[in-house]
Amino acid sequence: MEATSVNKELNSLCLDDMVRVKPTTFNDIRLKVLEIFAQKTFLPPNVRDEHKRKILRYVIKCERVFGFIAAEVSSIARLPTNLHPFYLELLNIATEDHYKDLVTSAKKIVAITSELWRDYRRKIMNSPTEEEANRNSREFVGRVLSIVRRNSKYFSYLQEITKTVRATPCIVTEWPTIIVAGMPQVGKSTLVGRISTAKPKVSPYPFTTKTVVLGHVKLREGIYLQVVDTPGILDRPVEEMNVIERKAVAALRYLNAVTVYLMDPSPDAYYGYEQQLNVLKSVESIVGKEKIMVVFNKIDRVDENRVRYCQELVKNIAGYSVKLAISALNGYNVDKLLVEALKLYDGVYGTDYHRRI
Ligand SMILES: Nc1nc2c(ncn2[C@@H]2O[C@H](COP(=O)(O)OP(=O)(O)OP(=O)(O)O)[C@@H](O)[C@H]2O)c(=O)[nH]1
Ligand SMILES: [Mg+2]
């Protein structure tokens, strides 16, 4: 078994292919509109009538303003809302649950601006004097900017959206997926880094992992696994979780996977076994007991008696038999873990991967 890179094109879902937008704000738009309006206009030489030439100048200015706003805001209005639920949830997390509001408000700007432009184009064209054409075109720009101002409060999330898009891995939909979950500091990233192509940051501080990280493992020619590193989850109700924990919950809830629930049985673990068992219960309430495999990590620093004692606790308090004890740090039993996880996956999804490796 080896960590290996594979072709990203292979039946993969990539957020950056679907969500393409660049951050902008009302102020950016306002400045650009004023700049466009002030630009010199060059009239087509075939318009000879002096009055028409003066009027046309304003039509062209406003047409440019309209074209700019339509293009700028349409890229937001066209953001997809029928995404894979995992991706949709990540975007909701990035926008404090305002992703759909953002798209709706951009659609509103485009629709109202288009309507205004239809009206004002006629008005400006029919202006009897240059002064009136000037007044009408300024009125158009003023009204358009006011529409943008009133409907752009969610644009402030665009920055966070682009960050999320950049940080979100592609999902290969046809591969078995194994999520590694647990409290902060149990060694999730160390494990994922050891077995897969992903190289997540490891450190002795909680919430080192701030987003979902995905790695690939080649089990044999043509058989690959996806391994998902998740941020740590604390012992508290799902509704009270912070945005980092919510990303772990999004992976658990929306990816078709099995979950390795990693525990640190050390007596001086960052979080004690009671909290770790409470979080196991939370994870169970999201994915269901049948999709969970409980694994002890850091076995290199825990004596046998302690392991046995903790196994009993897990059995008696949470009702799970601990499947394996590993050391993500030195690699002890990690290959076994992959095989066991795959067996669980096959049992849940009716596949036969573990027989083919
Ligand atoms: N002794 C020992 N230390 C380990 C083992 N696995 C991880 N560690 C250490 O535990 C600490 C936390 O490891 P991480 O892999 O960052 O833990 P995590 O669960 O990803 O933590 P968060 O990202 O904060 O949720 C680091 O100091 C690792 O070196 C292990 O098997 N044995
Ligand atoms: Mg981590």
Short mmCIF file of N, CA and C in Angstrom, two decimals, residues 225-323:
data_model
loop_
_atom_site.label_atom_id
_atom_site.label_comp_id
_atom_site.label_asym_id
_atom_site.label_seq_id
_atom_site.Cartn_x
_atom_site.Cartn_y
_atom_site.Cartn_z
N LEU A 225 -8.04 4.36 -2.48
CA LEU A 225 -8.87 4.80 -1.37
C LEU A 225 -8.72 6.30 -1.23
N GLN A 226 -9.77 6.92 -0.72
CA GLN A 226 -9.67 8.32 -0.37
C GLN A 226 -9.68 8.41 1.15
N VAL A 227 -8.72 9.12 1.71
CA VAL A 227 -8.70 9.26 3.16
C VAL A 227 -8.91 10.74 3.50
N VAL A 228 -9.80 10.98 4.44
CA VAL A 228 -10.16 12.36 4.74
C VAL A 228 -9.72 12.72 6.16
N ASP A 229 -8.84 13.71 6.24
CA ASP A 229 -8.46 14.24 7.55
C ASP A 229 -9.45 15.34 7.90
N THR A 230 -9.91 15.35 9.15
CA THR A 230 -10.90 16.35 9.54
C THR A 230 -10.39 17.15 10.73
N PRO A 231 -10.90 18.35 10.90
CA PRO A 231 -10.55 19.10 12.11
C PRO A 231 -11.09 18.37 13.34
N GLY A 232 -10.49 18.62 14.49
CA GLY A 232 -10.97 18.00 15.72
C GLY A 232 -12.36 18.51 16.10
N ILE A 233 -13.10 17.65 16.80
CA ILE A 233 -14.45 18.03 17.25
C ILE A 233 -14.43 18.04 18.77
N LEU A 234 -15.03 19.08 19.35
CA LEU A 234 -15.09 19.16 20.81
C LEU A 234 -16.38 18.57 21.35
N ASP A 235 -16.37 18.35 22.66
CA ASP A 235 -17.52 17.76 23.33
C ASP A 235 -18.57 18.83 23.59
N ARG A 236 -19.39 19.10 22.60
CA ARG A 236 -20.50 20.05 22.76
C ARG A 236 -21.52 19.79 21.67
N PRO A 237 -22.74 20.28 21.87
CA PRO A 237 -23.77 20.00 20.86
C PRO A 237 -23.39 20.55 19.50
N VAL A 238 -23.85 19.87 18.46
CA VAL A 238 -23.50 20.25 17.08
C VAL A 238 -23.86 21.72 16.82
N GLU A 239 -24.98 22.18 17.40
CA GLU A 239 -25.42 23.58 17.15
C GLU A 239 -24.43 24.59 17.72
N GLU A 240 -23.63 24.17 18.69
CA GLU A 240 -22.70 25.12 19.32
C GLU A 240 -21.29 25.04 18.73
N MET A 241 -21.12 24.20 17.72
CA MET A 241 -19.76 24.02 17.19
C MET A 241 -19.29 25.24 16.40
N ASN A 242 -17.98 25.46 16.43
CA ASN A 242 -17.42 26.58 15.68
C ASN A 242 -17.28 26.20 14.20
N VAL A 243 -16.88 27.19 13.39
CA VAL A 243 -16.85 26.95 11.94
C VAL A 243 -15.85 25.86 11.57
N ILE A 244 -14.79 25.69 12.37
CA ILE A 244 -13.80 24.65 12.06
C ILE A 244 -14.41 23.28 12.31
N GLU A 245 -15.05 23.12 13.46
CA GLU A 245 -15.68 21.83 13.75
C GLU A 245 -16.79 21.52 12.74
N ARG A 246 -17.51 22.58 12.33
CA ARG A 246 -18.61 22.35 11.38
C ARG A 246 -18.13 21.72 10.07
N LYS A 247 -16.87 21.99 9.71
CA LYS A 247 -16.35 21.38 8.47
C LYS A 247 -16.19 19.88 8.65
N ALA A 248 -15.76 19.46 9.85
CA ALA A 248 -15.66 18.02 10.12
C ALA A 248 -17.04 17.39 10.06
N VAL A 249 -18.01 18.07 10.65
CA VAL A 249 -19.37 17.55 10.64
C VAL A 249 -19.90 17.46 9.21
N ALA A 250 -19.55 18.45 8.38
CA ALA A 250 -19.99 18.43 6.97
C ALA A 250 -19.47 17.18 6.27
N ALA A 251 -18.19 16.85 6.51
CA ALA A 251 -17.61 15.65 5.87
C ALA A 251 -18.35 14.40 6.37
N LEU A 252 -18.55 14.33 7.68
CA LEU A 252 -19.22 13.15 8.25
C LEU A 252 -20.64 13.02 7.70
N ARG A 253 -21.32 14.13 7.62
CA ARG A 253 -22.73 14.09 7.23
C ARG A 253 -22.92 13.83 5.74
N TYR A 254 -22.05 14.39 4.91
CA TYR A 254 -22.37 14.41 3.48
C TYR A 254 -21.49 13.56 2.57
N LEU A 255 -20.40 12.99 3.09
CA LEU A 255 -19.59 12.14 2.22
C LEU A 255 -20.01 10.68 2.43
N ASN A 256 -20.11 9.92 1.34
CA ASN A 256 -20.42 8.50 1.48
C ASN A 256 -19.15 7.80 1.91
N ALA A 257 -19.07 7.47 3.17
CA ALA A 257 -17.79 6.99 3.69
C ALA A 257 -18.01 6.10 4.90
N VAL A 258 -16.92 5.54 5.40
CA VAL A 258 -16.94 4.99 6.75
C VAL A 258 -15.99 5.85 7.58
N THR A 259 -16.17 5.81 8.89
CA THR A 259 -15.41 6.69 9.77
C THR A 259 -14.51 5.90 10.71
N VAL A 260 -13.24 6.26 10.70
CA VAL A 260 -12.33 5.74 11.72
C VAL A 260 -12.36 6.76 12.84
N TYR A 261 -12.90 6.35 13.99
CA TYR A 261 -12.91 7.28 15.13
C TYR A 261 -11.65 7.03 15.95
N LEU A 262 -10.76 7.99 15.87
CA LEU A 262 -9.45 7.83 16.50
C LEU A 262 -9.49 8.37 17.93
N MET A 263 -8.96 7.55 18.85
CA MET A 263 -8.92 7.97 20.26
C MET A 263 -7.48 7.92 20.78
N ASP A 264 -7.21 8.78 21.71
CA ASP A 264 -5.91 8.75 22.38
C ASP A 264 -6.14 8.22 23.80
N PRO A 265 -5.73 6.95 24.07
CA PRO A 265 -6.00 6.38 25.39
C PRO A 265 -4.94 6.75 26.44
N SER A 266 -3.99 7.59 26.08
CA SER A 266 -2.94 7.94 27.05
C SER A 266 -3.58 8.58 28.29
N PRO A 267 -3.01 8.29 29.47
CA PRO A 267 -3.55 8.90 30.69
C PRO A 267 -3.45 10.43 30.64
N ASP A 268 -2.46 10.95 29.92
CA ASP A 268 -2.30 12.41 29.85
C ASP A 268 -2.74 12.95 28.48
N ALA A 269 -3.71 12.28 27.88
CA ALA A 269 -4.19 12.75 26.56
C ALA A 269 -4.72 14.18 26.69
N TYR A 270 -4.67 14.91 25.60
CA TYR A 270 -5.09 16.32 25.62
C TYR A 270 -6.52 16.44 26.14
N TYR A 271 -7.38 15.53 25.71
CA TYR A 271 -8.75 15.47 26.24
C TYR A 271 -8.95 14.07 26.81
N GLY A 272 -9.59 13.99 27.97
CA GLY A 272 -9.75 12.71 28.66
C GLY A 272 -10.71 11.77 27.93
N TYR A 273 -10.73 10.49 28.37
CA TYR A 273 -11.53 9.50 27.65
C TYR A 273 -13.03 9.82 27.72
N GLU A 274 -13.48 10.46 28.84
CA GLU A 274 -14.92 10.75 28.95
C GLU A 274 -15.36 11.68 27.82
N GLN A 275 -14.55 12.73 27.63
CA GLN A 275 -14.89 13.67 26.55
C GLN A 275 -14.80 12.97 25.19
N GLN A 276 -13.75 12.13 25.05
CA GLN A 276 -13.60 11.43 23.76
C GLN A 276 -14.79 10.49 23.51
N LEU A 277 -15.32 9.91 24.56
CA LEU A 277 -16.48 9.02 24.37
C LEU A 277 -17.75 9.84 24.09
N ASN A 278 -17.85 11.01 24.68
CA ASN A 278 -19.00 11.87 24.35
C ASN A 278 -18.97 12.28 22.88
N VAL A 279 -17.77 12.62 22.40
CA VAL A 279 -17.67 13.01 20.99
C VAL A 279 -17.96 11.81 20.08
N LEU A 280 -17.55 10.63 20.53
CA LEU A 280 -17.89 9.42 19.75
C LEU A 280 -19.41 9.32 19.60
N LYS A 281 -20.12 9.62 20.65
CA LYS A 281 -21.59 9.58 20.60
C LYS A 281 -22.13 10.63 19.61
N SER A 282 -21.51 11.81 19.59
CA SER A 282 -21.94 12.85 18.63
C SER A 282 -21.72 12.37 17.21
N VAL A 283 -20.53 11.78 16.98
CA VAL A 283 -20.22 11.29 15.62
C VAL A 283 -21.22 10.20 15.24
N GLU A 284 -21.52 9.36 16.22
CA GLU A 284 -22.50 8.28 15.96
C GLU A 284 -23.86 8.87 15.58
N SER A 285 -24.24 9.95 16.21
CA SER A 285 -25.55 10.53 15.89
C SER A 285 -25.56 11.11 14.48
N ILE A 286 -24.39 11.40 13.92
CA ILE A 286 -24.34 11.95 12.56
C ILE A 286 -24.26 10.83 11.51
N VAL A 287 -23.39 9.85 11.74
CA VAL A 287 -23.15 8.86 10.66
C VAL A 287 -23.83 7.50 10.93
N GLY A 288 -24.17 7.23 12.18
CA GLY A 288 -24.75 5.91 12.50
C GLY A 288 -23.65 4.95 12.94
N LYS A 289 -23.99 4.12 13.92
CA LYS A 289 -23.00 3.24 14.55
C LYS A 289 -22.33 2.28 13.56
N GLU A 290 -23.11 1.82 12.59
CA GLU A 290 -22.59 0.77 11.69
C GLU A 290 -21.46 1.28 10.79
N LYS A 291 -21.30 2.59 10.70
CA LYS A 291 -20.24 3.12 9.82
C LYS A 291 -18.99 3.53 10.59
N ILE A 292 -18.94 3.20 11.87
CA ILE A 292 -17.81 3.66 12.69
C ILE A 292 -16.91 2.51 13.13
N MET A 293 -15.61 2.77 13.05
CA MET A 293 -14.62 1.83 13.58
C MET A 293 -13.79 2.60 14.61
N VAL A 294 -13.76 2.11 15.83
CA VAL A 294 -13.01 2.83 16.87
C VAL A 294 -11.58 2.29 16.92
N VAL A 295 -10.62 3.20 16.88
CA VAL A 295 -9.20 2.81 16.85
C VAL A 295 -8.45 3.63 17.89
N PHE A 296 -7.58 2.95 18.64
CA PHE A 296 -6.71 3.65 19.59
C PHE A 296 -5.42 4.04 18.87
N ASN A 297 -4.98 5.26 19.12
CA ASN A 297 -3.70 5.71 18.55
C ASN A 297 -2.69 5.92 19.69
N LYS A 298 -1.47 6.23 19.33
CA LYS A 298 -0.38 6.54 20.27
C LYS A 298 -0.05 5.34 21.16
N ILE A 299 -0.22 4.16 20.59
CA ILE A 299 -0.01 2.96 21.37
C ILE A 299 1.46 2.81 21.80
N ASP A 300 2.33 3.53 21.09
CA ASP A 300 3.76 3.51 21.45
C ASP A 300 4.03 4.11 22.82
N ARG A 301 3.08 4.88 23.35
CA ARG A 301 3.33 5.51 24.65
C ARG A 301 2.30 5.12 25.72
N VAL A 302 1.56 4.03 25.45
CA VAL A 302 0.55 3.60 26.43
C VAL A 302 0.80 2.14 26.80
N ASP A 303 0.79 1.82 28.10
CA ASP A 303 1.07 0.42 28.46
C ASP A 303 -0.16 -0.45 28.30
N GLU A 304 0.09 -1.75 28.26
CA GLU A 304 -0.98 -2.72 27.94
C GLU A 304 -2.16 -2.65 28.90
N ASN A 305 -1.86 -2.48 30.19
CA ASN A 305 -2.95 -2.42 31.17
C ASN A 305 -3.89 -1.27 30.89
N ARG A 306 -3.27 -0.16 30.57
CA ARG A 306 -4.08 1.04 30.27
C ARG A 306 -4.95 0.79 29.03
N VAL A 307 -4.34 0.15 28.04
CA VAL A 307 -5.10 -0.14 26.80
C VAL A 307 -6.31 -1.01 27.14
N ARG A 308 -6.06 -2.06 27.93
CA ARG A 308 -7.17 -2.97 28.29
C ARG A 308 -8.26 -2.22 29.06
N TYR A 309 -7.80 -1.40 29.99
CA TYR A 309 -8.73 -0.63 30.82
C TYR A 309 -9.60 0.28 29.92
N CYS A 310 -8.95 0.95 29.00
CA CYS A 310 -9.71 1.87 28.12
C CYS A 310 -10.63 1.10 27.17
N GLN A 311 -10.17 -0.06 26.72
CA GLN A 311 -11.03 -0.88 25.84
C GLN A 311 -12.34 -1.22 26.57
N GLU A 312 -12.19 -1.59 27.85
CA GLU A 312 -13.37 -1.91 28.66
C GLU A 312 -14.33 -0.71 28.73
N LEU A 313 -13.71 0.46 28.96
CA LEU A 313 -14.55 1.67 29.07
C LEU A 313 -15.32 1.93 27.77
N VAL A 314 -14.61 1.80 26.67
CA VAL A 314 -15.26 2.06 25.37
C VAL A 314 -16.41 1.08 25.17
N LYS A 315 -16.16 -0.17 25.57
CA LYS A 315 -17.18 -1.22 25.42
C LYS A 315 -18.38 -0.91 26.33
N ASN A 316 -18.07 -0.65 27.61
CA ASN A 316 -19.15 -0.50 28.58
C ASN A 316 -19.90 0.82 28.44
N ILE A 317 -19.18 1.86 28.13
CA ILE A 317 -19.86 3.18 28.08
C ILE A 317 -20.47 3.46 26.71
N ALA A 318 -19.70 3.13 25.65
CA ALA A 318 -20.20 3.52 24.32
C ALA A 318 -20.69 2.32 23.49
N GLY A 319 -20.35 1.10 23.92
CA GLY A 319 -20.84 -0.07 23.20
C GLY A 319 -20.05 -0.43 21.94
N TYR A 320 -18.78 -0.06 21.88
CA TYR A 320 -17.94 -0.42 20.73
C TYR A 320 -16.78 -1.33 21.17
N SER A 321 -16.45 -2.31 20.33
CA SER A 321 -15.20 -3.05 20.55
C SER A 321 -14.13 -2.28 19.80
N VAL A 322 -13.04 -2.00 20.48
CA VAL A 322 -11.97 -1.26 19.81
C VAL A 322 -11.32 -2.20 18.80
N LYS A 323 -11.34 -1.78 17.54
CA LYS A 323 -10.93 -2.67 16.46
C LYS A 323 -9.41 -2.88 16.46
#
